[in-house]
Short mmCIF file of C-alpha atoms in Angstrom, two decimals:
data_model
loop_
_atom_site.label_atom_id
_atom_site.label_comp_id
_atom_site.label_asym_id
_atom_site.label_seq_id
_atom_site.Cartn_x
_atom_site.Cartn_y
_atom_site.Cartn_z
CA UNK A 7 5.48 -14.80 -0.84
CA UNK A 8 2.97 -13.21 1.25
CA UNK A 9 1.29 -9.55 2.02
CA UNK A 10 1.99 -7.75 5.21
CA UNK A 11 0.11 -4.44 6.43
CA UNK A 12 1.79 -4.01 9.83
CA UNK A 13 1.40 -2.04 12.61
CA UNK A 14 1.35 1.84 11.63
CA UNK A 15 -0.20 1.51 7.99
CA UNK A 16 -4.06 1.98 6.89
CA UNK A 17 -5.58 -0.02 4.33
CA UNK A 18 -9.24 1.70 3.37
CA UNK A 19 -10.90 -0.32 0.18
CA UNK A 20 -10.69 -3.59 -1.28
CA UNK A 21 -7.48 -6.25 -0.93
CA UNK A 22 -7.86 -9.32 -2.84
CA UNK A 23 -4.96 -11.74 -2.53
CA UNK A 24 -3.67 -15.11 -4.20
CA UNK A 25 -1.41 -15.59 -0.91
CA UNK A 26 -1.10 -15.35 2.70
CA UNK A 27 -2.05 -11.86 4.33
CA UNK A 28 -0.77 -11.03 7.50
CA UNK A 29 -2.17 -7.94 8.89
CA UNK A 30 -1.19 -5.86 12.20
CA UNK A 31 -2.58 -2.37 10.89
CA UNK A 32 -5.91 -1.46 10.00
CA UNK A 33 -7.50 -2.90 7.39
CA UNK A 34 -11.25 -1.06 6.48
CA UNK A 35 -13.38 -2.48 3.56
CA UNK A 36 -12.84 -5.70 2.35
CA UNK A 37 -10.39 -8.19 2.27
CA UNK A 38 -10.13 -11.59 0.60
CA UNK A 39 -7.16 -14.31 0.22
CA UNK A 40 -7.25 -17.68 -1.16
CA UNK A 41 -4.79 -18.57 1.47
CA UNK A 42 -4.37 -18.04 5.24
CA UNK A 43 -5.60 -14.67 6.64
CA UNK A 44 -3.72 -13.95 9.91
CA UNK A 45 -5.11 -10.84 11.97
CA UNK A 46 -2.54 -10.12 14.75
CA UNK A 47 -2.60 -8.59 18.00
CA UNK A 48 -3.29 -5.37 17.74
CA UNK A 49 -4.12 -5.07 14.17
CA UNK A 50 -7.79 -3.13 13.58
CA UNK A 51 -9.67 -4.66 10.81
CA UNK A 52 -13.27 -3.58 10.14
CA UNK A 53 -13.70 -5.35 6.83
CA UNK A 54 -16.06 -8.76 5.38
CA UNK A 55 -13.25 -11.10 5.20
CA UNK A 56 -12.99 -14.31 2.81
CA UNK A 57 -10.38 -16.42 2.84
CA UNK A 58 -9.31 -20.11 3.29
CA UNK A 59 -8.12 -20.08 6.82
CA UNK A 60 -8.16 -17.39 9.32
CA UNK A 61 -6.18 -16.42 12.12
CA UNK A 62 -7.57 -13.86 14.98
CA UNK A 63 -5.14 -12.80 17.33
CA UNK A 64 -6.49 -8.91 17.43
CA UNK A 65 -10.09 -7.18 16.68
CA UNK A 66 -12.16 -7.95 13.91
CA UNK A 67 -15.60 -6.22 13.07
CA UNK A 68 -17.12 -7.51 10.17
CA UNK A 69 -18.99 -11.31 8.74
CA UNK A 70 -16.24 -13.85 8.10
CA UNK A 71 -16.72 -16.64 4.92
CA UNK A 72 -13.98 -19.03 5.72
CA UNK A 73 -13.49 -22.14 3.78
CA UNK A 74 -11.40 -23.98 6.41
CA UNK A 75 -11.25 -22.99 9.20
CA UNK A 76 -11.43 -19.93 12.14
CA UNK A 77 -9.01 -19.73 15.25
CA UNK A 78 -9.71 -17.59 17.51
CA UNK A 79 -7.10 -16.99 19.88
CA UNK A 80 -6.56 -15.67 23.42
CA UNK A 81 -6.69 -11.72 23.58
CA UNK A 82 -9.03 -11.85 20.30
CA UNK A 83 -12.10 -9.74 19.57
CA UNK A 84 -14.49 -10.65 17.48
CA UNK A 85 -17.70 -9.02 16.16
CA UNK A 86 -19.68 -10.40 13.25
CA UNK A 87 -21.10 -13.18 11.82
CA UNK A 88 -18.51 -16.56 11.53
CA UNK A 89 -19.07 -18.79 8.91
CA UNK A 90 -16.34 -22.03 8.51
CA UNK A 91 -16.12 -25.84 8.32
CA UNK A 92 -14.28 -25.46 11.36
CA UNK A 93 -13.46 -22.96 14.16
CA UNK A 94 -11.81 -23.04 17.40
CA UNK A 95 -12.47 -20.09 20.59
CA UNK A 96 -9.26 -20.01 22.70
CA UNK A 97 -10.21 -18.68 26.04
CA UNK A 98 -9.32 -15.28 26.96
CA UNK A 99 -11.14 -14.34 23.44
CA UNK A 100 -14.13 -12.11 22.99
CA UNK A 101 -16.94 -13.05 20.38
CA UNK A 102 -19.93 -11.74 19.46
CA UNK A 103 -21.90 -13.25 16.48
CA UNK A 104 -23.23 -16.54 14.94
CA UNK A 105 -21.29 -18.75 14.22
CA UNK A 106 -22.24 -21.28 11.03
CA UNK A 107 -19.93 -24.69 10.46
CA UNK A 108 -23.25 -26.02 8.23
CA UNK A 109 -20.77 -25.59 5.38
CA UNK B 4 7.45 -14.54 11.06
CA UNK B 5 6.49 -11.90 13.69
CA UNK B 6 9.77 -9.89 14.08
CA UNK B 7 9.90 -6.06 13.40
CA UNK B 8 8.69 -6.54 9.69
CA UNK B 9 7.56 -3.90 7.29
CA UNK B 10 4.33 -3.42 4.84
CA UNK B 11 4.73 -5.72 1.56
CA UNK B 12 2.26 -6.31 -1.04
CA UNK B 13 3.06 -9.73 -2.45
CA UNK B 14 2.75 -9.89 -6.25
CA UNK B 15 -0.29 -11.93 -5.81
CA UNK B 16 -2.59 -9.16 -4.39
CA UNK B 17 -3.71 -6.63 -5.60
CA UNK B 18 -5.55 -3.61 -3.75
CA UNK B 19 -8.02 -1.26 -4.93
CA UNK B 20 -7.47 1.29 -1.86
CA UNK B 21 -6.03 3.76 0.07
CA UNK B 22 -3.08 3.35 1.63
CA UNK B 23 -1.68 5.63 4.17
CA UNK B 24 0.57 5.92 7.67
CA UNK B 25 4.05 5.71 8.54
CA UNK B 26 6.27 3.66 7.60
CA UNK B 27 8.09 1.92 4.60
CA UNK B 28 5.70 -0.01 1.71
CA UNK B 29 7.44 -2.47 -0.34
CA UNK B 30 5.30 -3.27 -3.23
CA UNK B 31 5.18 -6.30 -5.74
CA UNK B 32 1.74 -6.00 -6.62
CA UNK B 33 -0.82 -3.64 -7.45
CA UNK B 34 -2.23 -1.08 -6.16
CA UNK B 35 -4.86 1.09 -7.22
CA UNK B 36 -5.94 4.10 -5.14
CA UNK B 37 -3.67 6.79 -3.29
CA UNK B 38 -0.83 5.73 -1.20
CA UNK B 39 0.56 8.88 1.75
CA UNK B 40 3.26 7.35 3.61
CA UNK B 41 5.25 8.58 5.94
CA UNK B 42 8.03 6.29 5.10
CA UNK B 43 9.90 5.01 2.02
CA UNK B 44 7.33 3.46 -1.19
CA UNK B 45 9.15 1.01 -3.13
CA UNK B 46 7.74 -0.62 -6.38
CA UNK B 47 9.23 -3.44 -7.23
CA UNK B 48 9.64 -5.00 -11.02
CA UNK B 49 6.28 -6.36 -11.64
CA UNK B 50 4.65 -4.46 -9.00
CA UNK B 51 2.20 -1.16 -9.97
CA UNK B 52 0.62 1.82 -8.82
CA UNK B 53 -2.24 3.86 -10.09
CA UNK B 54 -3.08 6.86 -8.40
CA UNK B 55 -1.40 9.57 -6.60
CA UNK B 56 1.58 8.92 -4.42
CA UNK B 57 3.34 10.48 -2.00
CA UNK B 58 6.27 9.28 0.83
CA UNK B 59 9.55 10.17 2.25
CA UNK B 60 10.97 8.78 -0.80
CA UNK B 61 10.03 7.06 -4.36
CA UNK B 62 12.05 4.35 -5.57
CA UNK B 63 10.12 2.85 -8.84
CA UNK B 64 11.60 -0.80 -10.68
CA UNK B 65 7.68 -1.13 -11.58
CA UNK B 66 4.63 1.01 -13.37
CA UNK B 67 3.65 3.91 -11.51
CA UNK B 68 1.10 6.09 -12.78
CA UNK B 69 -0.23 9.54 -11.15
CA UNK B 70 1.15 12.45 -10.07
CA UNK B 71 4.15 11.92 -7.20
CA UNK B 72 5.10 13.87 -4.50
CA UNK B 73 7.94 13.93 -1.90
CA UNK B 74 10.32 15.70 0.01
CA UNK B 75 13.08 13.48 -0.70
CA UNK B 76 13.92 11.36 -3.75
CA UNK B 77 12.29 10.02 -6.83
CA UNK B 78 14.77 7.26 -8.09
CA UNK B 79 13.62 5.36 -11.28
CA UNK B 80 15.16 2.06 -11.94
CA UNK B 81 16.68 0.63 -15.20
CA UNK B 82 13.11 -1.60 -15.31
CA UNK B 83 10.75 1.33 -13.61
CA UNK B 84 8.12 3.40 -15.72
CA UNK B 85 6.44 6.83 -14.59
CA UNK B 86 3.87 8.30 -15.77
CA UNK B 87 2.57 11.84 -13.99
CA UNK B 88 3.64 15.16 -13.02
CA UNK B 89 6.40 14.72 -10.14
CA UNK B 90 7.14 17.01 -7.16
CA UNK B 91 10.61 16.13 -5.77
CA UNK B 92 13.33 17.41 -4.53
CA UNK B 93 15.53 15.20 -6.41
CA UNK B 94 14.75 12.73 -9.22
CA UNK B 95 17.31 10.17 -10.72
CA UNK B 96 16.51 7.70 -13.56
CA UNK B 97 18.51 5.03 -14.44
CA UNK B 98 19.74 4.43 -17.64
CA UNK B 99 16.52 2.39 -19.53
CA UNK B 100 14.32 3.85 -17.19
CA UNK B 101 10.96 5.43 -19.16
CA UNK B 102 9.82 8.47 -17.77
CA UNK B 103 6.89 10.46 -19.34
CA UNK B 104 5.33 13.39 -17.25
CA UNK B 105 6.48 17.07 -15.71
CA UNK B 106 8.85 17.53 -13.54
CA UNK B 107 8.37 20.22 -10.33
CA UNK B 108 11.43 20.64 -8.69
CA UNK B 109 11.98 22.50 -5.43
CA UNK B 110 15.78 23.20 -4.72
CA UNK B 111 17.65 26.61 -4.05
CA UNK B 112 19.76 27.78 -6.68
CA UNK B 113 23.32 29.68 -5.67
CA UNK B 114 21.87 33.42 -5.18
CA UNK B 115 23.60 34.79 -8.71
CA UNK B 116 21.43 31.85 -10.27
CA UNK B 117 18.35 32.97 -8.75
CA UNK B 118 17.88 36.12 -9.93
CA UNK B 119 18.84 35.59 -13.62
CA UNK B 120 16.15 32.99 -13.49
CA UNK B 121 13.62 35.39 -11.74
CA UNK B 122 14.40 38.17 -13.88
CA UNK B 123 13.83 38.02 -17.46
CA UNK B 124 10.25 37.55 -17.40
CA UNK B 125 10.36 40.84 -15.94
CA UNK B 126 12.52 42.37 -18.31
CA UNK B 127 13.21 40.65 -21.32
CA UNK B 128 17.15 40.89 -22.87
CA UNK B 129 17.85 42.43 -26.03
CA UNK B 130 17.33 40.62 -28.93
CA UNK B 131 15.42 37.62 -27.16
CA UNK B 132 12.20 38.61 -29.35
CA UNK B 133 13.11 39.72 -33.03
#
């Protein structure tokens, strides 16, 4: 099982989630998963995100805390703060913020 | 995965939040905060709102708890619970459903109905107080 916002639905506060989050609304506040969070293309999330693994396909303001790891992917657009063990930057995505893998 | 997919809340999350915009929410978790949809809000067995709902239409097999509001149906479910004052236009509980709370409901009445309903606070008919 897994938690979808999609595209059309707003999300202001707090999600916290023991599975997979797939977002292509907006999401404002803050959002954590002990699973994969996957931010798609076009989804607006202006939140601190924690979560195991994330996926950025869309734009993302806010200070990641990623155990795993980050992908960024083409068309993404990052600002804040990335920290992860690991993190990829397809190109064609836009990032703005430091970036910490001393994890 | 990425087809044309609606909102769920898996039964492992759980939102303290608003939740509003168009289209259908199908929820197995919780939810505190207010939820306006545009679309259809479905609570699931095991899933649970607190806080005041409204959406195209109301269909409870979980907890729900606040006052509800919609122009189309509230339907309560042989597992669902609701707790608030409602404002439908139609509400239909199944049989085990629990339902504590007030009901508003907005629907015309045939014309002959109307008026005996409208009138006796008016004037009251004889015999109705002694």
């Amino acid at each position: 099982m897994s938690t979808i916002i999609a595209a059309g639905i707003t999300v202001e506060g707090e999600i916290v989630a023991d599975e997979d989050l797939q977002i292509g609304g907006t999401v404002r506040g803050k959002l954590t998963s002990k699973d994969v969070v996957a931010i798609e293309a076009g989804a607006v999330v202006e939140a601190d995100v924690q979560a195991a693994s994330l996926t950025i396909g869309g734009n993302l303001v806010g200070n990641s805390h990623v155990t795993e790891r980050v992908d960024l992917l083409a068309g993404a657009r990052v600002i804040g703060n990335v920290k992860a063990a690991r993190i990829t930057i397809a190109e064609g995505a836009q990032f703005k913020g430091n970036v910490d893998m001393d994890v | 995965m990425a087809e044309s997919y609606e909102t769920t809340i898996g039964p492992r999350t759980r939102l303290r939040a608003r939740v509003h915009g168009d289209g259908d929410v199908s929820l197995e978790g919780q939810v505190e905060g207010n939820i306006a949809l545009g679309g259809k809000l479905t609570v699931h067995e095991g899933g649970s709102v607190k806080g005041e709902t409204s959406a195209s239409d109301v269909v409870v097999h979980g907890d729900l708890e606040g006052p509800v509001r919609s122009d189309g149906t509230l339907h309560v479910g042989s597992t669902g619970k609701v707790n608030g004052v409602v404002k439908v236009t139609a509400l239909s509980l199944d049989d085990g459903a629990r339902f504590h709370g007030q009901v508003i409901a907005s629907f015309d009445l045939p014309a002959e109905l109307a008026e005996k309903i409208s009138a006796p606070a008016a004037a009251p008919t004889v015999g109705a107080r002694r």
